[in-house]
mmCIF file of C-alpha atoms in Angstrom:
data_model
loop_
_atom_site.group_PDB
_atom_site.id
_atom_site.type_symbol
_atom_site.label_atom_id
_atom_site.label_comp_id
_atom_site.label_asym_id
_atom_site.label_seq_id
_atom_site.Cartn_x
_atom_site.Cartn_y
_atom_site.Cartn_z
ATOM 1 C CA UNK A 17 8.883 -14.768 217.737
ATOM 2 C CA UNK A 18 8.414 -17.714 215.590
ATOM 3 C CA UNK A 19 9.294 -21.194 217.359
ATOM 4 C CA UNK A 20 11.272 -23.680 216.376
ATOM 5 C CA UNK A 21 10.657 -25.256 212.747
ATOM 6 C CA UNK A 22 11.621 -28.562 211.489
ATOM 7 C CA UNK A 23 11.518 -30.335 207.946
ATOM 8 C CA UNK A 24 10.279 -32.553 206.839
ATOM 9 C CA UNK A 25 7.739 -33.152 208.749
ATOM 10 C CA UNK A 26 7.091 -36.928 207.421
ATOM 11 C CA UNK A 27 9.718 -38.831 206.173
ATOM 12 C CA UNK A 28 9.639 -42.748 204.598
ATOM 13 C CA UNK A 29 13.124 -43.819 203.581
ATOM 14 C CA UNK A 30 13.760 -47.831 203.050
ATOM 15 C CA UNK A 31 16.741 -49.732 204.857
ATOM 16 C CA UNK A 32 20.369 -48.856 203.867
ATOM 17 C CA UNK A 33 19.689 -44.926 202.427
ATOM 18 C CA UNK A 34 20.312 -42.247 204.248
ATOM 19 C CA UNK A 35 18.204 -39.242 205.459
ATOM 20 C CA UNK A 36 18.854 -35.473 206.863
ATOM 21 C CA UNK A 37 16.587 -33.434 208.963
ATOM 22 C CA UNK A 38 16.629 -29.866 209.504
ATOM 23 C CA UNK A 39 15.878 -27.614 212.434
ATOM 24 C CA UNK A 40 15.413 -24.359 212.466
ATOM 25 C CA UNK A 41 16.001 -22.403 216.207
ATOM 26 C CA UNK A 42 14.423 -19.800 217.900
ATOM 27 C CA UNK A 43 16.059 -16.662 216.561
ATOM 28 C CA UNK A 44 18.543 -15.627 218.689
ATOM 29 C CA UNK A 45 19.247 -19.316 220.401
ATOM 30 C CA UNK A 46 22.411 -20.643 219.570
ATOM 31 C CA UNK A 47 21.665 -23.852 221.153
ATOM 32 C CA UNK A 48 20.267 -26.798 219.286
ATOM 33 C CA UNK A 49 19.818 -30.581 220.933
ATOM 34 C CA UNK A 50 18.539 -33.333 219.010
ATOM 35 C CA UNK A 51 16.210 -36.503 220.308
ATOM 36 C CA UNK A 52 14.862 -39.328 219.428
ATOM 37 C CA UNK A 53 11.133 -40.528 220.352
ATOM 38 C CA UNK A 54 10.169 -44.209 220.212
ATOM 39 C CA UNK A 55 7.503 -46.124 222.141
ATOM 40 C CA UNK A 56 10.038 -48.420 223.873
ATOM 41 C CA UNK A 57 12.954 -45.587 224.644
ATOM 42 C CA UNK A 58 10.745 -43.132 224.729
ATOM 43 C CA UNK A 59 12.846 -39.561 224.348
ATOM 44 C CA UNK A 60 16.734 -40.180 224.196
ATOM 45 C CA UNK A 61 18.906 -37.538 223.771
ATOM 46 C CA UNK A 62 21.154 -37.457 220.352
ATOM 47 C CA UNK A 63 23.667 -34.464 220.429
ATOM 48 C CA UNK A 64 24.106 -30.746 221.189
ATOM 49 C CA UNK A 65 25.673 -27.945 219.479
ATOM 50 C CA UNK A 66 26.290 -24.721 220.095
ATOM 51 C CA UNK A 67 27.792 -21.906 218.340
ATOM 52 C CA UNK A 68 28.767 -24.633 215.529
ATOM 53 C CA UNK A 69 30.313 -27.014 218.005
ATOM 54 C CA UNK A 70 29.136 -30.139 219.276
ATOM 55 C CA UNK A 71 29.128 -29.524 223.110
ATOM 56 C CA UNK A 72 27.547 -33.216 224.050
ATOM 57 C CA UNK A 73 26.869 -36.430 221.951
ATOM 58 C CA UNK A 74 24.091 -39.254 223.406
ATOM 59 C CA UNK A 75 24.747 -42.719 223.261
ATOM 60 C CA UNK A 76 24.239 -43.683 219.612
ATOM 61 C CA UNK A 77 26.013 -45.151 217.041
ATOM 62 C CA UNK A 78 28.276 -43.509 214.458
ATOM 63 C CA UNK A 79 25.572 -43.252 211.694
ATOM 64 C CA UNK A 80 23.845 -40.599 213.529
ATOM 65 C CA UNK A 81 25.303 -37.541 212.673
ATOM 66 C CA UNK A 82 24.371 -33.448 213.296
ATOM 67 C CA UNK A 83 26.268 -30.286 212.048
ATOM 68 C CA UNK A 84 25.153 -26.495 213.024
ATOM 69 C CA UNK A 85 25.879 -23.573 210.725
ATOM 70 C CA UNK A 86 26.584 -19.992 211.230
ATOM 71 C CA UNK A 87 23.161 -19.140 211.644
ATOM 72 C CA UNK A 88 22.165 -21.544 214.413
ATOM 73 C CA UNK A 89 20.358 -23.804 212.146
ATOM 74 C CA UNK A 90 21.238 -27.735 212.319
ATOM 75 C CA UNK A 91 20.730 -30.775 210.430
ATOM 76 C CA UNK A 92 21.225 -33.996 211.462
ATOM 77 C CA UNK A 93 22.086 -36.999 209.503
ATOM 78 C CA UNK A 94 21.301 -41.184 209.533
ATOM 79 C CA UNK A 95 23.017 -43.374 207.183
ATOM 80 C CA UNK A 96 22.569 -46.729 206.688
ATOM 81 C CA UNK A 97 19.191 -46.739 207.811
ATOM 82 C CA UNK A 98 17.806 -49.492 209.788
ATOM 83 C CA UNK A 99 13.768 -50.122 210.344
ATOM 84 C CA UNK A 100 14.836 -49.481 214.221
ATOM 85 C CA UNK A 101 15.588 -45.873 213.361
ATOM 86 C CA UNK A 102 11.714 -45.228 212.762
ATOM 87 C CA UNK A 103 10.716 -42.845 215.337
ATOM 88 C CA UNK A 104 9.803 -39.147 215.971
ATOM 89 C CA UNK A 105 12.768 -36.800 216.087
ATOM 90 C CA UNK A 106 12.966 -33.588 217.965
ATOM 91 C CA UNK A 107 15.112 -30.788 217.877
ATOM 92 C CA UNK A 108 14.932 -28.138 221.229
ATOM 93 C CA UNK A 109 16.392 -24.766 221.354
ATOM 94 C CA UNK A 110 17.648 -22.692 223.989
ATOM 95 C CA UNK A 111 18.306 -18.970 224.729
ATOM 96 C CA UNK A 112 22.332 -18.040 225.207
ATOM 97 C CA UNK A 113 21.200 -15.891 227.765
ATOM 98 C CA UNK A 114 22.419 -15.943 231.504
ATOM 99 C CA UNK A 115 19.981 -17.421 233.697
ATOM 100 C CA UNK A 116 17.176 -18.468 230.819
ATOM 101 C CA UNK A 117 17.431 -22.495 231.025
ATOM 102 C CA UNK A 118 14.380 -23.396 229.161
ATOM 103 C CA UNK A 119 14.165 -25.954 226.195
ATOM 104 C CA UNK A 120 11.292 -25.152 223.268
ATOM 105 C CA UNK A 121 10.911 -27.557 221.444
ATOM 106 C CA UNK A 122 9.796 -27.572 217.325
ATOM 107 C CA UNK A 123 6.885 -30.635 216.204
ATOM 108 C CA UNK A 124 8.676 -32.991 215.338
ATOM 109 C CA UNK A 125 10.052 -34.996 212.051
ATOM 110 C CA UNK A 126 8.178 -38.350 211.711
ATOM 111 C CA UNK A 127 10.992 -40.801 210.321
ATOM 112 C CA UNK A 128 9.472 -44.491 209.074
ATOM 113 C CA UNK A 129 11.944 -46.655 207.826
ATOM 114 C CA UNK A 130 10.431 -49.982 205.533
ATOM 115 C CA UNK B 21 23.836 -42.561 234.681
ATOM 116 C CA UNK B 22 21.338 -39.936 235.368
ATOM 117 C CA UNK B 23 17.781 -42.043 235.409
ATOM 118 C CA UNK B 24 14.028 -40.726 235.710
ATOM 119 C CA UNK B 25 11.228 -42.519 236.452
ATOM 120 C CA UNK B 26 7.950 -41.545 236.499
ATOM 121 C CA UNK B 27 4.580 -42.480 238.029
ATOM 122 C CA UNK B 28 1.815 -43.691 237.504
ATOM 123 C CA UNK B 29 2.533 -44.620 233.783
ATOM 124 C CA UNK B 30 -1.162 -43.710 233.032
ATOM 125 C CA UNK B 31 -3.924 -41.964 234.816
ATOM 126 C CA UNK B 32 -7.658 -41.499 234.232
ATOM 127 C CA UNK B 33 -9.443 -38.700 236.580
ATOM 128 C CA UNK B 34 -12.901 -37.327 236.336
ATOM 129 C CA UNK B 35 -13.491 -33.271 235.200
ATOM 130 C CA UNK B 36 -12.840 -31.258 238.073
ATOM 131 C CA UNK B 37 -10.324 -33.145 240.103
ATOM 132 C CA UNK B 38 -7.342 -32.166 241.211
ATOM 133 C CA UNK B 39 -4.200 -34.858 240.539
ATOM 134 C CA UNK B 40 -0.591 -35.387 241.299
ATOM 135 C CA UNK B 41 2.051 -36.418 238.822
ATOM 136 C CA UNK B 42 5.348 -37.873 240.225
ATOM 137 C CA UNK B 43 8.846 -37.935 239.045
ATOM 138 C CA UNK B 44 11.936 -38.923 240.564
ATOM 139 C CA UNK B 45 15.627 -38.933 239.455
ATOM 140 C CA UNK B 46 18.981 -41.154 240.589
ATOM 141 C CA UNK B 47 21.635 -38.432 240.555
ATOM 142 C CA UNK B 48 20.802 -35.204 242.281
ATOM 143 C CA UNK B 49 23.230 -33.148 240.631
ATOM 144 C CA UNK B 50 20.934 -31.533 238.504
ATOM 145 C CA UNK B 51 21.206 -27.467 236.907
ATOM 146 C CA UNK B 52 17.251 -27.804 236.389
ATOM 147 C CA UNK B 53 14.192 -30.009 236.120
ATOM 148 C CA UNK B 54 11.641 -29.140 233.426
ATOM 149 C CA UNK B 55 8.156 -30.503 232.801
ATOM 150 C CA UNK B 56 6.330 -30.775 229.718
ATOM 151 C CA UNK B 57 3.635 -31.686 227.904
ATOM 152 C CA UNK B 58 3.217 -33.988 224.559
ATOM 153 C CA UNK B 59 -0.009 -33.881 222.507
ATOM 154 C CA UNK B 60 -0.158 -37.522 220.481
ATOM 155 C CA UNK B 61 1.879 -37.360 217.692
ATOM 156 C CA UNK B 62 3.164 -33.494 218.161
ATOM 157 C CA UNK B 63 6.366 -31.856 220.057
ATOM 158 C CA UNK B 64 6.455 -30.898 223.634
ATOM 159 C CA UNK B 65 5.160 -28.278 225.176
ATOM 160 C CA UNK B 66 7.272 -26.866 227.976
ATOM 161 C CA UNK B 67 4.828 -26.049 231.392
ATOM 162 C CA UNK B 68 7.246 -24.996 234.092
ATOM 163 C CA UNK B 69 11.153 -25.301 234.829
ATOM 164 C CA UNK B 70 12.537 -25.208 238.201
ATOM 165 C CA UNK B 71 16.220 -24.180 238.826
ATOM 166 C CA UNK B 72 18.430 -26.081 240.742
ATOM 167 C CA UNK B 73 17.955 -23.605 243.830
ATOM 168 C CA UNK B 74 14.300 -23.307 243.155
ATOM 169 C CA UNK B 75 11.577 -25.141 245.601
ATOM 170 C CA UNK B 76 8.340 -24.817 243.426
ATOM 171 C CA UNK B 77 6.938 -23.007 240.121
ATOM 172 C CA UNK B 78 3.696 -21.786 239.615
ATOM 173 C CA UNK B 79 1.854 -21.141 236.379
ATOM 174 C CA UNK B 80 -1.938 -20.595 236.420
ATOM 175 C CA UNK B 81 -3.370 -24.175 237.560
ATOM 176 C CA UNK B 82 0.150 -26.095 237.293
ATOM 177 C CA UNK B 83 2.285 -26.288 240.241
ATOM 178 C CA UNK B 84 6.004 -28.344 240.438
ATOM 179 C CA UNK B 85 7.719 -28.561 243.663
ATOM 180 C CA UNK B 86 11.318 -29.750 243.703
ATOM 181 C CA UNK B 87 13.284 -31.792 246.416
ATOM 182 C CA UNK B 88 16.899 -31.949 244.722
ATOM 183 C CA UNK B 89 18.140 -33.589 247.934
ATOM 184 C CA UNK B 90 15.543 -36.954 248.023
ATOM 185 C CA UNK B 91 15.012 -36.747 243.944
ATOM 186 C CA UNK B 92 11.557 -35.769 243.796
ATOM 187 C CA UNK B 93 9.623 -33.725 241.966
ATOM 188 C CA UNK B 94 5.987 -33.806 241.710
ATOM 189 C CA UNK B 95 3.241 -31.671 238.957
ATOM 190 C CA UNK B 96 -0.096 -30.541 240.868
ATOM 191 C CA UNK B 97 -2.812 -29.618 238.254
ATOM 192 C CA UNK B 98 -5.970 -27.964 239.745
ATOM 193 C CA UNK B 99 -9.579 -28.605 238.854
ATOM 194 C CA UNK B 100 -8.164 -30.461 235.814
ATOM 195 C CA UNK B 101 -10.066 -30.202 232.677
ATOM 196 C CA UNK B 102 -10.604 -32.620 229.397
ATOM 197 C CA UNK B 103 -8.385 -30.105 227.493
ATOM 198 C CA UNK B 104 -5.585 -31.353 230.228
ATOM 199 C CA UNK B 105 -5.571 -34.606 228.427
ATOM 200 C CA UNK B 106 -2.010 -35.442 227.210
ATOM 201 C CA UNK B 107 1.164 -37.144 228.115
ATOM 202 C CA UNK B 108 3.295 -35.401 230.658
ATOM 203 C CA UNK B 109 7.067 -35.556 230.995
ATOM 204 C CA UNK B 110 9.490 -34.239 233.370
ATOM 205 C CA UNK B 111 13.498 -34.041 231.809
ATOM 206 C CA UNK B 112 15.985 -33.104 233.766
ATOM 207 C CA UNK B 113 19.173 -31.075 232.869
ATOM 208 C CA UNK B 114 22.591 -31.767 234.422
ATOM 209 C CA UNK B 115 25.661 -34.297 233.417
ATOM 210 C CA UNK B 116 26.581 -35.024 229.481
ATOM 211 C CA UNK B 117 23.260 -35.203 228.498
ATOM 212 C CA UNK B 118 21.273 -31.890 227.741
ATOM 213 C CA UNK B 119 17.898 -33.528 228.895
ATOM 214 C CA UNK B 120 17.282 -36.499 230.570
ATOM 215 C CA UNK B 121 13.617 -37.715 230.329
ATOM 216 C CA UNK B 122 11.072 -40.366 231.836
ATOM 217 C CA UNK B 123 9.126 -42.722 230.064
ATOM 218 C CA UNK B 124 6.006 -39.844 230.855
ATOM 219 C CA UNK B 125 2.500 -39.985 232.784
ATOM 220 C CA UNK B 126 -0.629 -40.533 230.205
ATOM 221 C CA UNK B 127 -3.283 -38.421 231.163
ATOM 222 C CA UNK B 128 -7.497 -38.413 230.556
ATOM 223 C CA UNK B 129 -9.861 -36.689 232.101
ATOM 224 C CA UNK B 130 -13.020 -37.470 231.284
ATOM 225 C CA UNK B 131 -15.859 -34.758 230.743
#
């Protein structure tokens, strides 16, 4: 099975536009979670969604944004950027299946705001 | 608020040794606790995920015990090797938040 994609994989976007980033799951998982990576925060958890349905939403302000579609894929969207939303983001997938808990995750999207 | 710490922040071991990683969590209301590893710059790698009702996980030279009721967990590598050389994180699952992670335990060994 192929793992979990993402694109871009390097993104620079200046202050004030707006950017969307794309994950692809597992095929079969229905359940996508996006993160955030920076050196100070380190990994901070953005939102769920599941079956097209946000099930859980981090602690983040209103310009972060995510939507899933039929087929399990996600986006999520920034607008308004500020240089403070440069950092790695990560999308996870996980299996719908009883009992399977585990989180794969895809490589990243490197996001550098100037 | 569901918080992880882990320790040390950094760790350098000689080829061959065998090392502990620690991490510890506030709330112990937790589904699962999963470790992983991060290459610099790339995603994470998941190594072993222990269930709520699980005590330890084994795979090849890893080990992670689990103590839900004092926080704990803890990542034994065996006769670690330079190719173990990477940032390891332990997340746990449980409350609003689909993963909660610490800040991670840089590891070298040297050769």
């Amino acid at each position: 099975k192929a793992g979990v994609t993402q694109t871009p994989r390097y993104l620079i976007k200046t202050r004030g536009q707006q950017v969307t980033l794309s994950c692809s799951p597992i095929s079969g998982h229905r359940s996508v979670s996006w993160y955030q990576q920076t050196p100070g925060q380190g990994l901070q958890f953005l939102f769920e969604y599941f079956s097209e349905t946000q099930r859980n939403k981090g602690n983040f302000p209103g310009r972060f944004s995510g939507r899933q579609f039929s087929n399990s894929r996600s986006e999520m969207n920034v607008s308004t950027l500020e240089l403070g939303d440069s950092a790695l983001y990560l999308c996870a997938s996980s299996s719908p299946d009883p009992g399977v808990y585990e989180q794969y995750f895809g490589p990243g999207t490197r996001l550098t705001v100037t | 608020k569901q918080e992880v710490t882990q320790i040390p922040a950094a760790l350098s071991v000689p080829e061959g040794e065998n090392l502990v990683l620690n991490c510890s969590f506030t709330d112990s209301a937790i589904y699962n606790l999963q470790w992983f590893r991060q290459d610099p710059g790339k995603g994470l790698t998941s190594l072993l995920l222990i269930q709520s009702s699980q005590r330890e996980q084994t795979s090849g030279r890893l080990n992670a015990s689990l103590d839900k009721s004092s926080g704990r967990s803890t990542l034994y590598i065996a006769a670690s090797q330079p190719g173990d050389s990477a940032t390891y994180l332990c997340a746990v699952e449980g409350g609003s938040e689909k993963l909660v992670f610490g800040k991670g335990t840089k590891l070298t060994v040297n050769p």
